[in-house]
Coordinates of C-alpha atoms in Angstrom, one line a residue:
V1 CA -50.3 61.3 -58.7
Y2 CA -49.1 64.3 -59.1
W3 CA -50.7 67.9 -60.2
E4 CA -49.7 71.1 -61.8
R5 CA -51.6 74.3 -62.5
D6 CA -51.1 76.4 -65.6
D7 CA -51.7 79.9 -64.7
Q8 CA -53.1 81.1 -68.3
R9 CA -55.7 78.1 -68.8
A10 CA -56.6 77.6 -64.9
L11 CA -56.4 73.8 -65.7
M12 CA -55.2 71.2 -63.3
T13 CA -53.6 68.2 -64.6
L14 CA -53.5 64.5 -62.7
G15 CA -50.6 62.1 -64.0
A16 CA -52.3 59.0 -63.8
L17 CA -53.8 56.1 -65.6
P18 CA -57.1 56.4 -65.3
P19 CA -58.8 54.4 -62.9
P20 CA -60.6 50.8 -64.1
A21 CA -64.0 51.6 -62.7
G22 CA -65.3 54.4 -60.7
A23 CA -63.6 58.1 -60.6
L24 CA -61.0 59.6 -59.1
V25 CA -62.4 61.7 -56.6
V26 CA -61.0 65.6 -55.3
R27 CA -62.5 67.2 -52.5
S28 CA -61.1 70.3 -51.3
D29 CA -60.9 72.2 -47.8
D30 CA -63.9 74.4 -48.6
G31 CA -66.1 71.3 -49.1
A32 CA -66.0 71.5 -53.1
R33 CA -66.2 68.0 -55.0
A34 CA -65.0 67.5 -58.2
I35 CA -64.6 64.8 -60.6
A36 CA -61.7 63.9 -62.8
A37 CA -62.4 63.2 -66.4
Y38 CA -60.0 61.7 -68.6
S39 CA -59.5 62.6 -71.7
D40 CA -57.8 60.4 -74.8
A41 CA -58.1 63.2 -77.2
D42 CA -54.9 65.1 -75.3
R43 CA -51.0 64.9 -76.1
R44 CA -50.6 62.6 -73.5
P45 CA -52.9 59.7 -73.0
H46 CA -52.9 59.5 -70.0
D47 CA -53.1 62.6 -68.4
L48 CA -56.6 63.4 -66.3
H49 CA -57.7 67.0 -66.5
L50 CA -60.0 68.2 -63.5
V51 CA -63.4 69.3 -64.1
R52 CA -65.0 71.6 -61.5
V53 CA -67.9 73.1 -61.6
G54 CA -68.4 76.5 -60.9
D55 CA -66.1 79.7 -61.7
R56 CA -63.4 79.9 -59.4
W57 CA -60.3 77.3 -59.2
W58 CA -58.5 76.9 -55.6
I59 CA -55.5 75.8 -55.4
S60 CA -54.7 74.3 -52.2
G61 CA -55.8 72.1 -49.7
Y62 CA -56.7 69.6 -52.2
T63 CA -57.0 65.5 -51.2
F64 CA -56.9 63.0 -53.9
E65 CA -59.1 59.9 -53.5
Y66 CA -60.1 56.9 -55.7
D67 CA -63.7 56.2 -55.4
P68 CA -65.1 53.0 -56.6
D69 CA -68.6 53.8 -55.8
V70 CA -68.5 56.9 -57.8
V71 CA -69.6 57.4 -61.3
E72 CA -68.7 59.9 -64.1
R73 CA -72.0 60.6 -65.6
R74 CA -71.4 63.4 -67.7
D75 CA -72.2 63.1 -71.0
E76 CA -70.1 65.2 -72.7
C77 CA -71.9 65.7 -76.4
A78 CA -75.4 65.9 -74.7
A79 CA -77.0 69.0 -75.1
G80 CA -76.3 71.5 -72.5
A81 CA -72.8 69.8 -71.7
V82 CA -70.2 72.7 -71.7
L83 CA -66.7 72.4 -73.6
A84 CA -65.0 75.1 -72.2
R85 CA -65.1 77.9 -69.8
L86 CA -63.2 81.3 -69.7
D87 CA -63.7 83.6 -66.9
F88 CA -60.3 85.5 -67.1
E89 CA -59.6 85.1 -63.4
W90 CA -56.6 83.6 -63.9
G91 CA -55.2 85.5 -66.8
L92 CA -55.7 85.4 -70.7
P93 CA -56.2 81.5 -72.4
D94 CA -52.8 80.8 -73.9
N95 CA -49.4 81.6 -75.0
R96 CA -51.4 82.6 -78.3
S97 CA -52.7 85.3 -76.4
R98 CA -49.6 86.7 -75.8
G99 CA -48.4 88.2 -78.9
V100 CA -49.5 92.0 -79.1
R101 CA -49.8 94.3 -82.1
P102 CA -48.2 97.4 -82.0
G103 CA -51.4 99.9 -81.4
F104 CA -53.1 97.2 -79.0
V105 CA -53.2 96.4 -75.3
K106 CA -54.5 93.3 -73.9
S107 CA -54.8 92.4 -70.2
I108 CA -56.9 91.6 -67.2
S109 CA -59.0 94.3 -65.8
D110 CA -61.0 93.9 -62.2
L111 CA -62.9 97.3 -63.7
D112 CA -66.4 96.7 -63.4
P113 CA -66.4 92.9 -64.8
Y114 CA -69.8 90.9 -65.3
R115 CA -69.4 88.2 -63.0
G116 CA -66.3 87.3 -60.3
L117 CA -63.5 89.7 -60.1
R118 CA -62.2 90.4 -63.3
S119 CA -62.6 90.2 -67.1
A120 CA -60.6 90.4 -70.7
V121 CA -59.8 93.6 -72.4
I122 CA -58.5 94.4 -75.6
R123 CA -57.9 98.1 -76.7
G124 CA -56.9 99.9 -79.3
E125 CA -55.2 103.0 -78.8
D126 CA -54.5 104.1 -82.3
P127 CA -57.2 106.5 -83.5
S128 CA -56.3 106.3 -87.1
A129 CA -55.7 102.5 -87.5
T130 CA -58.3 101.1 -90.2
L131 CA -60.4 97.8 -89.8
D132 CA -58.3 95.7 -91.2
V133 CA -55.8 96.3 -88.1
F134 CA -57.0 93.8 -85.3
D135 CA -55.6 92.1 -82.3
G136 CA -57.3 89.6 -79.9
F137 CA -56.9 85.8 -77.8
N138 CA -57.9 82.9 -78.7
S139 CA -58.1 79.2 -77.2
G140 CA -58.8 76.0 -78.6
L141 CA -59.6 72.1 -77.7
S142 CA -59.9 69.3 -79.6
A143 CA -62.9 68.5 -81.8
H144 CA -62.6 64.8 -82.2
P145 CA -65.1 64.1 -79.0
Y146 CA -67.8 66.4 -80.7
R147 CA -67.2 65.4 -84.2
G148 CA -71.3 65.4 -85.6
K149 CA -72.4 67.8 -83.2
R150 CA -73.6 71.3 -83.0
I151 CA -71.7 73.8 -80.6
R152 CA -72.1 77.7 -79.6
L153 CA -69.8 80.5 -77.9
T154 CA -71.5 82.7 -75.9
A155 CA -69.7 85.8 -74.0
V156 CA -71.0 88.5 -72.6
V157 CA -69.3 91.7 -74.0
R158 CA -68.9 95.3 -73.2
S159 CA -67.4 97.8 -75.4
E160 CA -66.4 101.5 -75.5
R161 CA -66.1 103.4 -78.8
A162 CA -65.1 100.5 -80.5
R163 CA -64.9 100.6 -84.1
R164 CA -65.5 96.9 -84.3
A165 CA -65.7 94.0 -82.1
A166 CA -66.7 90.1 -82.5
I167 CA -66.4 87.2 -80.4
W168 CA -65.5 84.6 -83.0
M169 CA -65.2 80.6 -83.4
R170 CA -63.5 78.2 -85.9
I171 CA -63.8 74.8 -86.7
D172 CA -60.4 73.4 -88.4
G173 CA -60.2 70.6 -90.4
A174 CA -56.5 68.5 -90.8
D175 CA -55.1 71.1 -93.2
H176 CA -58.0 74.2 -93.8
P177 CA -60.5 75.8 -92.1
I178 CA -63.9 73.8 -92.4
A179 CA -66.7 76.5 -90.6
F180 CA -66.0 79.8 -89.6
D181 CA -68.1 82.8 -87.6
N182 CA -66.5 86.0 -86.6
M183 CA -69.8 88.4 -86.3
D184 CA -68.9 90.3 -90.0
P185 CA -72.6 91.0 -90.8
R186 CA -73.7 91.8 -86.8
P187 CA -70.1 93.2 -85.2
I188 CA -70.2 95.1 -81.9
V189 CA -70.0 98.9 -82.2
G190 CA -69.6 101.8 -80.4
T191 CA -70.4 102.0 -76.9
T192 CA -72.6 99.1 -75.1
G193 CA -73.0 97.7 -71.9
W194 CA -72.9 94.0 -70.6
R195 CA -74.7 92.1 -73.5
T196 CA -74.7 88.4 -74.4
Y197 CA -73.4 87.4 -78.0
S198 CA -73.2 83.8 -79.9
V199 CA -71.8 81.8 -82.5
V200 CA -73.4 78.8 -83.2
L201 CA -71.5 76.2 -85.5
D202 CA -71.2 72.2 -86.9
V203 CA -68.2 70.1 -86.1
A204 CA -67.8 68.2 -89.0
P205 CA -67.0 64.6 -89.2
N206 CA -63.2 65.7 -90.1
A207 CA -63.0 68.1 -87.8
E208 CA -59.3 68.1 -85.9
Q209 CA -59.7 71.6 -84.1
I210 CA -62.3 74.1 -82.4
V211 CA -60.5 77.7 -82.3
F212 CA -62.7 80.4 -80.7
G213 CA -61.8 83.6 -79.3
A214 CA -62.4 87.6 -79.7
L215 CA -60.8 90.5 -81.4
L216 CA -61.2 94.3 -81.5
S217 CA -60.3 95.9 -85.2
G218 CA -59.4 99.7 -85.4
S219 CA -59.5 101.6 -81.9
G220 CA -61.5 101.5 -78.7
T221 CA -62.1 98.9 -75.9
V222 CA -63.6 95.8 -75.1
W223 CA -64.4 93.8 -72.3
V224 CA -65.1 89.9 -72.2
D225 CA -66.4 88.2 -69.2
D226 CA -67.9 84.6 -69.1
M227 CA -67.0 82.9 -71.9
V228 CA -68.4 79.6 -72.9
V229 CA -68.3 76.9 -75.4
E230 CA -71.0 73.9 -75.4
V231 CA -73.1 71.6 -77.1
V232 CA -76.9 72.4 -78.6
G233 CA -79.2 70.9 -80.0
L234 CA -80.3 71.0 -83.7
D235 CA -83.1 73.4 -83.1
V236 CA -80.5 75.9 -82.6
P237 CA -79.7 77.6 -86.0
S238 CA -76.2 77.5 -87.1
T239 CA -74.2 81.1 -87.9
A240 CA -71.4 79.9 -89.8
L241 CA -70.8 82.5 -92.4
V242 CA -67.7 79.4 -94.0
V243 CA -68.5 76.0 -94.4
Q244 CA -66.0 73.8 -96.6
P245 CA -66.1 70.2 -96.6

């Protein structure tokens, strides 16, 4: 077994075949335990992705052991199951967030985070920029395990003189978007303290990818923290602005 850490995603990948029964248990020096969940939706079908409860990833002092008496009982498709969590302690989510449009700065800040030590920041430095000029960051995951489910993106956001900011989520099919919400009727405007915002979409039976992130249009500054994608019940209303078969 080998492991590697991706600084942008705070993800540890175990290059090993899934055990025939039970689970691979990971123990750290601080006494925490995690169960490595097998995913067949990734490019390399024999990878195991470490899932650890909590908002910290410690990369030293791990030992890997197979325990046939431990069974992974987490239902990844049940209401309340977390698909993705971004706390920005290790940076912006992935390579797609590294490009910066002129007039914008994207970074990680330790100034008054909502939780932990850091939050993501998007800053528009051109006061004359129009609302059709925007930048942000995004991440994504396979939609296959969650087809037929309703999912919610939640994030805690604060702003300073923001012309227009939002969190957003999109469900993509093989060649076109299926569902989308960028908070267009309810944007984050002006100066606000930390507030929780959410976007809710249905994952269609033909969905291929779930993409989510945050953006700032025009000028101002927006801080984003504690971004979570989770499965919710059908009693939670959808906020979709665009739905296509």
